[in-house]
CSV table of C-alpha atoms and ligand atoms in Angstrom, one decimal:
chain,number,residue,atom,x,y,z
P,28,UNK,CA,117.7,117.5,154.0
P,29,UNK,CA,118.3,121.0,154.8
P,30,UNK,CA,116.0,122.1,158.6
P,31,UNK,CA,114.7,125.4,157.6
P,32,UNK,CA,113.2,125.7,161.2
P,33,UNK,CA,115.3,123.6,163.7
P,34,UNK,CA,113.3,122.5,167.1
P,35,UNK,CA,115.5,125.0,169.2
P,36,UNK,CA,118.7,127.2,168.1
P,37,UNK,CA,121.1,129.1,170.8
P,38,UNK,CA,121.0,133.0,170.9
P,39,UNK,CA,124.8,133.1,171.2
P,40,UNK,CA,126.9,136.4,170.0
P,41,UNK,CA,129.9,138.4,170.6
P,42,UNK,CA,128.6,138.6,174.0
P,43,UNK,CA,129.1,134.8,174.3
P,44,UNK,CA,132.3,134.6,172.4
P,45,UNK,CA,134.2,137.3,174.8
P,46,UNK,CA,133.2,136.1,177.6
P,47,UNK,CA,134.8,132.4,177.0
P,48,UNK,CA,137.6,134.3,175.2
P,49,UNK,CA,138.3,136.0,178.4
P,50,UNK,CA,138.0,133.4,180.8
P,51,UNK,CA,141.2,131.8,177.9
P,52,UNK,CA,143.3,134.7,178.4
P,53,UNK,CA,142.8,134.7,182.2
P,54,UNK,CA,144.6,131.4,182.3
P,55,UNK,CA,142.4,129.7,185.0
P,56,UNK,CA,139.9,127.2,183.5
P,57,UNK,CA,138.6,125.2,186.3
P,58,UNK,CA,135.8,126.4,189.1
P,59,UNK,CA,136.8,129.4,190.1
P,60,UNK,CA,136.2,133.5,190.4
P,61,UNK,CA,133.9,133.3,187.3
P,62,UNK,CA,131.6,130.0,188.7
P,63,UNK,CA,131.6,131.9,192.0
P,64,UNK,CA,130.0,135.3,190.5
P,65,UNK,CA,127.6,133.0,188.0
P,66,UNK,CA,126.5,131.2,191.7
P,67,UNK,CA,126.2,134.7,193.1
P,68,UNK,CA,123.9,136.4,190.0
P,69,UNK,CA,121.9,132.9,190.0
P,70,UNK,CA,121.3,132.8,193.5
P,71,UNK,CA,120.4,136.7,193.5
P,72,UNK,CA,118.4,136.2,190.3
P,73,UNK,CA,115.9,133.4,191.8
P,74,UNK,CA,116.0,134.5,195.2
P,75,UNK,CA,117.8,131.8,197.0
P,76,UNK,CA,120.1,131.6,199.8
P,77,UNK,CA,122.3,128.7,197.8
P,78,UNK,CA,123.6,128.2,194.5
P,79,UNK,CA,125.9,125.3,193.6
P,80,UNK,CA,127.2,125.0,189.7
P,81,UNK,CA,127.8,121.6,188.2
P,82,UNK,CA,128.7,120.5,184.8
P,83,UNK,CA,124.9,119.1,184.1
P,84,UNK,CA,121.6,118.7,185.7
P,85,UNK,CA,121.5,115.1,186.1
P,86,UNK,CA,124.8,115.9,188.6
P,87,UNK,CA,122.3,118.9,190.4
P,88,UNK,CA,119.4,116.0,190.7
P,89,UNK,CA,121.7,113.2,192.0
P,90,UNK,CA,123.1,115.5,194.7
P,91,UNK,CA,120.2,116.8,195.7
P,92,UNK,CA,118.9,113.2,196.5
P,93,UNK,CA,121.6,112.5,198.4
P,94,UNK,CA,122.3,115.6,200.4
P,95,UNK,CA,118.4,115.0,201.6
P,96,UNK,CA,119.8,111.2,202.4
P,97,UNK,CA,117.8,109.5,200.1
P,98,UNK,CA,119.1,106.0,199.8
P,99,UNK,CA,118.3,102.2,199.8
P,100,UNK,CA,115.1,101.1,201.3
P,101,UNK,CA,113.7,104.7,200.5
P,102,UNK,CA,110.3,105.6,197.8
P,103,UNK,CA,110.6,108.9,195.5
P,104,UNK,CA,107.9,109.4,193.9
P,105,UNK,CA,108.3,110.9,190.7
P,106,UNK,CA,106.5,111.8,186.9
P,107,UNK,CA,107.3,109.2,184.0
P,108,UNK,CA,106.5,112.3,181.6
P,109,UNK,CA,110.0,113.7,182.0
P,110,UNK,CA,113.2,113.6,180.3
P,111,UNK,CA,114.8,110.1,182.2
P,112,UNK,CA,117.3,111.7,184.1
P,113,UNK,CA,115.0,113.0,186.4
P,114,UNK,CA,114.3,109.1,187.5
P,115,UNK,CA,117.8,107.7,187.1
P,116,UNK,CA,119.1,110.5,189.3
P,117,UNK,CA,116.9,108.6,192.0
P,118,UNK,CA,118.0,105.1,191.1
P,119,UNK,CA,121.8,106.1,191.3
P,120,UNK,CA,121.3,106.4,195.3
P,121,UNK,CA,119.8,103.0,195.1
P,122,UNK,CA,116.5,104.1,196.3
P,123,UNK,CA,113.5,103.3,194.0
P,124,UNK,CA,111.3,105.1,192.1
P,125,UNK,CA,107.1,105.3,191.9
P,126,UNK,CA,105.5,106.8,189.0
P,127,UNK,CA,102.6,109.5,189.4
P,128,UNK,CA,100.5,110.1,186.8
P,129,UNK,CA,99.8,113.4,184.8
P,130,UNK,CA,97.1,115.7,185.9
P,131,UNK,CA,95.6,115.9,181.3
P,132,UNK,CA,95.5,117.4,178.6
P,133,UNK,CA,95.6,120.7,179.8
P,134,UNK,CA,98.2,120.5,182.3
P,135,UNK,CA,101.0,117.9,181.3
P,136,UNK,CA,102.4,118.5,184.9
P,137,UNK,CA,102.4,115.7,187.8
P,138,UNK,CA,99.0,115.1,189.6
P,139,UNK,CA,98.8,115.8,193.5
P,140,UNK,CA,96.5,113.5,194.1
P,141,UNK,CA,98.2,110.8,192.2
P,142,UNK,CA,101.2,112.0,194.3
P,143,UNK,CA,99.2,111.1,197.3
P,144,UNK,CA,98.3,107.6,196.2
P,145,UNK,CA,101.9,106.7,195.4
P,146,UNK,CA,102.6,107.3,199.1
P,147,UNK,CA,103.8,104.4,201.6
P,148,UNK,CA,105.6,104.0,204.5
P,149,UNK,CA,108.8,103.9,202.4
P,150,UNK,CA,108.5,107.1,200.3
P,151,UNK,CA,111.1,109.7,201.4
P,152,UNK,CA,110.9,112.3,198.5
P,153,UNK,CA,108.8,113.9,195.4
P,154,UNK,CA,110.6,115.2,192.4
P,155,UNK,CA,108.5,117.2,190.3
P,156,UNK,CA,109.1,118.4,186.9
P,157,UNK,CA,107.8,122.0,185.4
P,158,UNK,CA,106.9,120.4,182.1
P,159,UNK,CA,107.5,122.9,179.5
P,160,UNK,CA,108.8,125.6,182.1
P,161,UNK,CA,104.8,125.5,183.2
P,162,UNK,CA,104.5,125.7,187.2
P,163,UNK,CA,103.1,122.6,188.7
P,164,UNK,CA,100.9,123.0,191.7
P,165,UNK,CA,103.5,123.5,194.2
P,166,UNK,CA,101.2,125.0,196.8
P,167,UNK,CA,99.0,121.6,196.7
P,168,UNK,CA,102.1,119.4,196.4
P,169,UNK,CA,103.7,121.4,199.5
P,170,UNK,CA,101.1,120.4,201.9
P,171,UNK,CA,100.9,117.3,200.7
P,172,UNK,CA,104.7,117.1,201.5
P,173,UNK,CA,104.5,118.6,204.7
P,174,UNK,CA,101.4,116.2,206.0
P,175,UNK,CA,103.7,113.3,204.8
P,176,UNK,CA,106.9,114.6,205.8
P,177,UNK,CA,108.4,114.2,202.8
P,178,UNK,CA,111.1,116.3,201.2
P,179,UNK,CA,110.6,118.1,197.6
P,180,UNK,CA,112.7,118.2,194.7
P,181,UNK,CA,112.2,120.7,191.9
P,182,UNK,CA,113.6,119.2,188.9
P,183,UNK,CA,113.5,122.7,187.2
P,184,UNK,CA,115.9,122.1,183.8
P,185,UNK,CA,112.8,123.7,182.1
P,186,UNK,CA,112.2,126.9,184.2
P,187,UNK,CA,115.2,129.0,185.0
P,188,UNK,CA,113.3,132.2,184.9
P,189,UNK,CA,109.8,131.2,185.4
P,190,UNK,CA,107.8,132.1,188.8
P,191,UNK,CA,104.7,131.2,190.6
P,192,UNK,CA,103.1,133.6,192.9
P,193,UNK,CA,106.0,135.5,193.0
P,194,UNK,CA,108.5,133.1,194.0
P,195,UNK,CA,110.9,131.4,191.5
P,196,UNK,CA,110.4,127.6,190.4
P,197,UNK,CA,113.1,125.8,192.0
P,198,UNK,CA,113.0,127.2,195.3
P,199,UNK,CA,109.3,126.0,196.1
P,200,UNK,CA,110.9,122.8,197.3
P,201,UNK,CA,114.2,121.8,199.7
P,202,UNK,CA,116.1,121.7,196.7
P,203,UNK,CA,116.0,123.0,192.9
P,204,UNK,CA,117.6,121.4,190.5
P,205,UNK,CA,118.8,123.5,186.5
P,206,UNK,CA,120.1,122.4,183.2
P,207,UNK,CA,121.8,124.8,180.9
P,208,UNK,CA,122.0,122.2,178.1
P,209,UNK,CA,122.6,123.4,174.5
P,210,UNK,CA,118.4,123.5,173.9
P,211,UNK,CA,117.5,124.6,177.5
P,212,UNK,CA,116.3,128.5,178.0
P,213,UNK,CA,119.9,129.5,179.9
P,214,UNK,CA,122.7,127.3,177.6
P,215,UNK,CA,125.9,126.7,178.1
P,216,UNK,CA,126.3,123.4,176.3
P,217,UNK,CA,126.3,121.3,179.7
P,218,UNK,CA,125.9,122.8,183.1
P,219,UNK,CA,123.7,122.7,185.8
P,220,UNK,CA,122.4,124.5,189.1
P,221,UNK,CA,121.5,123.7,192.5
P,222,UNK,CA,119.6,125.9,194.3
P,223,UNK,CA,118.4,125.6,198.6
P,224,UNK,CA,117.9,127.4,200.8
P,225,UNK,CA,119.0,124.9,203.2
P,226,UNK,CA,122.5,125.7,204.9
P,227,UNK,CA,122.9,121.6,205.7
P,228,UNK,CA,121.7,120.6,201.8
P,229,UNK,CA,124.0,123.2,200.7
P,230,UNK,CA,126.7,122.0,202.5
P,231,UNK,CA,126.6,118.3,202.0
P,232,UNK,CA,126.3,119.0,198.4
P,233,UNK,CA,129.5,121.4,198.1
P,234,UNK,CA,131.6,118.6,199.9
P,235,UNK,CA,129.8,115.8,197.4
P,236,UNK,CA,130.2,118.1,193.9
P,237,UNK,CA,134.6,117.6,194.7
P,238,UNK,CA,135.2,114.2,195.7
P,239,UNK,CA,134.3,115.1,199.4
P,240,UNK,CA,137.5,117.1,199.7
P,241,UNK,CA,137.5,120.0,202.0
P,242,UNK,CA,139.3,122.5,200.2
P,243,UNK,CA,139.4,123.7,196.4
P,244,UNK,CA,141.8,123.5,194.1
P,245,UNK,CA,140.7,127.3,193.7
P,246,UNK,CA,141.1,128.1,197.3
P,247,UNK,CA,144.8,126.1,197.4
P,248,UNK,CA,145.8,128.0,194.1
P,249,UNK,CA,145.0,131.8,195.9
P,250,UNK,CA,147.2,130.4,199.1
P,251,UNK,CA,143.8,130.0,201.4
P,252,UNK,CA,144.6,126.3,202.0
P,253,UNK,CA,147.6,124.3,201.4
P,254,UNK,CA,145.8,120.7,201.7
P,255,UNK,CA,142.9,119.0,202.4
P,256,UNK,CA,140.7,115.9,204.0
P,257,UNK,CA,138.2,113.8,202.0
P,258,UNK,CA,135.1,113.1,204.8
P,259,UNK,CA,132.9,111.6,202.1
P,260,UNK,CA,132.7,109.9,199.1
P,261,UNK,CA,132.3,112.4,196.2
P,262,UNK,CA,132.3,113.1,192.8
P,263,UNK,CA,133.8,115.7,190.4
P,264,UNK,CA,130.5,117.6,189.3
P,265,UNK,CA,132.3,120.6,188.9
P,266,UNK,CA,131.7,123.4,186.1
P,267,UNK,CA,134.5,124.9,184.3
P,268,UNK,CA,134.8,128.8,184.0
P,269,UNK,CA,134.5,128.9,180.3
P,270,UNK,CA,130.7,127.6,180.8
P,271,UNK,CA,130.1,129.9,184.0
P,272,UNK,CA,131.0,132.6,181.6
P,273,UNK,CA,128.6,131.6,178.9
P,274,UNK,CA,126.0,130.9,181.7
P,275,UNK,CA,126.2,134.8,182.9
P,276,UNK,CA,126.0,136.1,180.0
P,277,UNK,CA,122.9,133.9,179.1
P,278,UNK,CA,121.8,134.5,182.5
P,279,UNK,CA,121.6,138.3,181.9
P,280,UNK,CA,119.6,137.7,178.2
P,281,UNK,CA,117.2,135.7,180.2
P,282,UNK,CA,114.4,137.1,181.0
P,283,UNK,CA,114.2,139.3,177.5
P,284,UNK,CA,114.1,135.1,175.7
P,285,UNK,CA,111.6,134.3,178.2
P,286,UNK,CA,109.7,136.8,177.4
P,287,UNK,CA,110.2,136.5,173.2
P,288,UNK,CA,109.2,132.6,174.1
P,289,UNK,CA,106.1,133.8,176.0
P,290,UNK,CA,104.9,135.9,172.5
P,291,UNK,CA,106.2,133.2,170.2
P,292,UNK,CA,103.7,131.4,172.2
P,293,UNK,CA,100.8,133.3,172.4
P,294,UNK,CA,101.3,133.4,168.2
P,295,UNK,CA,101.2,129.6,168.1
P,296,UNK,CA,98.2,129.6,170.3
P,297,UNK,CA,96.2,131.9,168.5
P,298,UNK,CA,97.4,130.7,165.1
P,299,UNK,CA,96.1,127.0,166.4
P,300,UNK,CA,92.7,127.7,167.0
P,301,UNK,CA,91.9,127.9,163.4
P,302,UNK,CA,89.5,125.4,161.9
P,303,UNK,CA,92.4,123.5,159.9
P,304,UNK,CA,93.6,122.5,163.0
P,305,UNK,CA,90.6,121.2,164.9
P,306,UNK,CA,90.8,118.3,167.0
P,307,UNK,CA,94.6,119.5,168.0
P,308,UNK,CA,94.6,120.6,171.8
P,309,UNK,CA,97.4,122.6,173.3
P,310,UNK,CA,98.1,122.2,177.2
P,311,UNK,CA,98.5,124.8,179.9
P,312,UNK,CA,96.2,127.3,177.9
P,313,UNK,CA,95.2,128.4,181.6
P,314,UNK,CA,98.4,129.3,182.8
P,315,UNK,CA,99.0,129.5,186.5
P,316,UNK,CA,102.3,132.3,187.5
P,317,UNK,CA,105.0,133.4,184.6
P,318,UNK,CA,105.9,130.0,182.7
P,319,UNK,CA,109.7,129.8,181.2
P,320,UNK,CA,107.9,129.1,177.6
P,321,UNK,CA,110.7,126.4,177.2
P,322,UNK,CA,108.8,123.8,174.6
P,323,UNK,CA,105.5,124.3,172.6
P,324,UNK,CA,103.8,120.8,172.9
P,325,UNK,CA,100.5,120.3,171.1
P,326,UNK,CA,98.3,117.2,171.2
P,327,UNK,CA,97.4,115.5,167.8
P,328,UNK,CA,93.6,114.9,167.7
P,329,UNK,CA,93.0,110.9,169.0
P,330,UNK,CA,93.0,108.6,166.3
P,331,UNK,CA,95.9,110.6,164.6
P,332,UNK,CA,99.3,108.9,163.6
P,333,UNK,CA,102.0,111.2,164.7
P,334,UNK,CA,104.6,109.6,162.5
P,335,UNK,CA,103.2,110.5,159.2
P,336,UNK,CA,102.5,114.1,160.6
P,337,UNK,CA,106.1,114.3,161.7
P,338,UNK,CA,107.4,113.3,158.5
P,339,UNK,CA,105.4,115.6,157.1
P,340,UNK,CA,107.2,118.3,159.4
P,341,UNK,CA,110.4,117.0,158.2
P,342,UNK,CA,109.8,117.2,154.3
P,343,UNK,CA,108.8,120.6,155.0
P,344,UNK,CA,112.2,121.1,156.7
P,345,UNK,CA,110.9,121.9,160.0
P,346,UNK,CA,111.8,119.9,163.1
P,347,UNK,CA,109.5,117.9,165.8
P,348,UNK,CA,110.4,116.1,168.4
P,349,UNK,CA,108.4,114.5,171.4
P,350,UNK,CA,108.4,115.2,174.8
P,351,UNK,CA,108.5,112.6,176.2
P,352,UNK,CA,108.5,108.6,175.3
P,353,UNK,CA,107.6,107.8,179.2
P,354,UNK,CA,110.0,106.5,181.2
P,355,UNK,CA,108.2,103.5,182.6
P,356,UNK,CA,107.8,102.3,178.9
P,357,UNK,CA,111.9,102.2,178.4
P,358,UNK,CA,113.1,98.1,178.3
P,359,UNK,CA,115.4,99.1,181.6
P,360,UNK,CA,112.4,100.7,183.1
P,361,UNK,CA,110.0,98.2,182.2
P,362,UNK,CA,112.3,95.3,183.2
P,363,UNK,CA,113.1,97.0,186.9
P,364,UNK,CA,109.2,98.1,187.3
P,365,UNK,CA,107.0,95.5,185.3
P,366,UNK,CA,103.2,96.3,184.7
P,367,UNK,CA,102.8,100.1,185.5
P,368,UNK,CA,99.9,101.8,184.1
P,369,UNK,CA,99.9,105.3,184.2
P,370,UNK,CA,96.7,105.8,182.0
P,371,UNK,CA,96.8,109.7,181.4
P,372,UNK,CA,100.2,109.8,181.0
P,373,UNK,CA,99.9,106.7,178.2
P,374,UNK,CA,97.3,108.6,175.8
P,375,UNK,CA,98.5,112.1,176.2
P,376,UNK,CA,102.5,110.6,175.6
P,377,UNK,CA,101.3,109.1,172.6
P,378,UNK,CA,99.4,111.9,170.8
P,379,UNK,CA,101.9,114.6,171.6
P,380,UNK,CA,104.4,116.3,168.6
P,381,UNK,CA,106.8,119.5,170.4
P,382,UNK,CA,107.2,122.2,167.7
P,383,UNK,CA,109.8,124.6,167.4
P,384,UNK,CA,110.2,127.3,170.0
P,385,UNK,CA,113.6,129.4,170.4
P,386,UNK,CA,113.6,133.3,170.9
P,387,UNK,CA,115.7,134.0,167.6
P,388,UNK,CA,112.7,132.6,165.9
P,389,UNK,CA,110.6,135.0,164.0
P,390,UNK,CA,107.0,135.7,163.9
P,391,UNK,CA,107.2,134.5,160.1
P,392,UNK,CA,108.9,131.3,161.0
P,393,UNK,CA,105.7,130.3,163.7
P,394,UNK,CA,103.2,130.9,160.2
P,395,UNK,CA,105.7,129.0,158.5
P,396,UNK,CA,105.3,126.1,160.8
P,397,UNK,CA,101.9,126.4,161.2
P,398,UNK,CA,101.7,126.2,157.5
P,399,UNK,CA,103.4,123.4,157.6
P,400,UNK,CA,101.4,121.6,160.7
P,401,UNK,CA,98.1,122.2,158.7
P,402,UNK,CA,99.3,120.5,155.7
P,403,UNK,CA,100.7,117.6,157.9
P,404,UNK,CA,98.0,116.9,160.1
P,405,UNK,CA,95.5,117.0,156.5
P,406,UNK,CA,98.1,114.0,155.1
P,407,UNK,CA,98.3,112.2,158.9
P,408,UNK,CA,94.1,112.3,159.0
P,409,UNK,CA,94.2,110.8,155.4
P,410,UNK,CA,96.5,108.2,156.0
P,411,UNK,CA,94.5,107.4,159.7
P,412,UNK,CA,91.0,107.0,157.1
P,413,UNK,CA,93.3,105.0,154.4
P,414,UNK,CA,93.9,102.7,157.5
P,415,UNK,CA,90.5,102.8,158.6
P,416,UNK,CA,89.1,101.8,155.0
P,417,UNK,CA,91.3,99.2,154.5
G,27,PLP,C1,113.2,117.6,182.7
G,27,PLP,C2,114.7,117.4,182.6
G,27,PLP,N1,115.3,116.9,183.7
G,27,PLP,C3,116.6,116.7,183.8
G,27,PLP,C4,117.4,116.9,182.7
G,27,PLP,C5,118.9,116.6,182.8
G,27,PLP,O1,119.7,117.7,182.5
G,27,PLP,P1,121.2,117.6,181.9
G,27,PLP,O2,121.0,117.2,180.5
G,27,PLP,O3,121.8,118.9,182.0
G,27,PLP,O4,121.9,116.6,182.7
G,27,PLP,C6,116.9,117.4,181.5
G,27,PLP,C7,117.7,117.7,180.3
G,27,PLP,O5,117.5,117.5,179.2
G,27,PLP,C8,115.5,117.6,181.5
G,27,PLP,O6,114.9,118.1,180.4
């Protein structure tokens, strides 16, 4: 069937197709010039010292782990309400992860307290996760880190753009970690930032994003070097200048999106608290800073199936998805870390249905879904009393 309403659609134009046309005619397709002047805007643009492209955000999370020397024998504590990168990013050092649980309902972020609980003597890092582009409470988890001596990692795929007392998400921590995947606010199909402003982190991570080589094949191919030493073992995480080009150009229709998302928002909200919808609850209603607005999660009301509502959704040719299926509940996850019980995370992960959210989407198209949602959520409480009754 036809989506009338897809869950999230690029804002891609002529702007977009120049820019990778260019980069074609240049004839140099590998990090180069262009990646360089996307790490420049980025850096200036979230006020960092450091900004290192890769080809995805997984690459940005594992070498931020390991530039802070995370490794065997070491703790990160981490959410389980997160896309599972953010975890096997950890486990690729072959540290181990510990699950915090959520704060509730209203805030789907990481809890400090339950941060604090998942400390012992072997814990070396926190990632956190801006669920949704929504800040997490960096000044609380930032002391916590500092009593413990523990390094932070922002794992902020969902908040290029968003801020929190005036200083960008991402650069709260040691080390902030992007994604500019297809459905993320700045896309550039894959990609990825790392942001520090640590000169060391920086550094260890530029050696680890080429193989550990000590020269470019950028700074070889404008005569600045003529060979090179490997002193580590890397990777190729590089970008390629046709995605630094669509990056900039996103990068630059950034905060404009952000700010559509934040209204597109705001309509869903108000739209939500109408009688046909009672029972449903929407997180970060109190919102702390200037979110990114990436993902519009609501909470079906307890008791609710979300499949037949979601089906519902899909008849109506609108798409849902679910943000996210924890990760301690995943057969690799639940065979490497039997019995966790993260209670808040459990019931919130299983009542909650994300709804469309993109900047080209119209006011119309959020009463379209909301049409929609009302009519689903009346055939989802019928089929939970059908179930009842029987
Ligand atoms: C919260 C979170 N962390 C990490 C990632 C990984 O980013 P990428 O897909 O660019 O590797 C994503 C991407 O979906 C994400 O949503």
């Amino acid at each position: 069937m036809d989506l009338r309403i897809p869950l999230s659609d690029l804002d891609y134009g002529p702007e977009e197709e120049n820019a990778a046309l260019d980069v074609i005619r240049s004839r140099w397709l590998t990090m180069g010039s262009v990646t360089q002047e996307l790490e420049r805007a980025f850096s200036d643009f979230v006020g960092v010292k450091h900004a290192l492209a890769v080809s995805n955000g997984t690459q940005a999370l594992h070498l931020a782990c390991l530039a802070l020397g995370i490794g065997p024998g070491d703790e990160v504590i981490v959410p389980s309400l997160t896309f599972v990168a953010t975890a096997n990013a950890v486990l690729y050092t072959n540290a181990e992860v510990r699950f915090a649980d959520i704060i509730g309902s209203f805030d789907l972020n990481v809890s400090p307290d339950d941060i604090e609980r998942q400390i012992t003597p072997r814990t070396k890092a926190i990632v956190v996760v801006h669920y949704g582009g929504y800040p997490c409470r960096m000044s609380e988890i930032m002391k916590i880190a500092r009593r413990h001596h523990l390094a932070v990692i922002e794992d902020a795929a969902h908040a290029p753009g968003a801020f929190l007392e005036g200083r960008a998400l991402g650069t709260w921590g040691d080390v902030g970690c992007f994604s500019f995947f297809s459905n993320k606010n700045l896309a550039t199909g894959e990609g990825g930032m790392l942001v520090t402003n640590r000169e060391e982190i920086a550094e260890k991570a530029r050696v680890l994003r080429s193989h550990g080589m000590t020269t470019l094949t950028w700074d070889r191919h404008r005569g600045h070097a003529y060979t090179y030493d490997v002193v580590a073992l890397g990777y190729n995480y590089r970008i390629d200048e046709i995605r630094s080009a669509l990056g900039l150009v996103q990068l630059q229709k950034l905060p404009e999106n952000n700010a559509r998302r934040k209204h597109l928002t705001d309509l869903y909200r108000k739209g939500l608290r109408d009688v046909r919808f009672s029972g449903i609850e929407v997180p970060f209603g109190d919102v702390e800073g200037d979110p990114a607005y990436h993902i519009l999660p609501i909470l079906l009301p307890e008791g609710v199936e979300r499949q037949p509502f979601m089906d519902s959704m899909r008849k109506s040719g609108i798409q849902t998805s679910i943000h996210y299926p924890p990760i301690h509940h995943f057969s690799y996850y639940r065979q490497r870390y039997p019995g966790i019980s993260l209670p808040i995370t459990e019931s919130i992960a299983s009542r909650e249905v994300t709804l469309p959210l993109y900047p080209m989407m119209t006011d119309a198209d959020v009463d379209c879904v909301l049409t929609a949602a009302a009519g689903a959520l009346a055939i989802a409480r019928s089929s939970e009393s059908s179930r009842s009754a029987a």
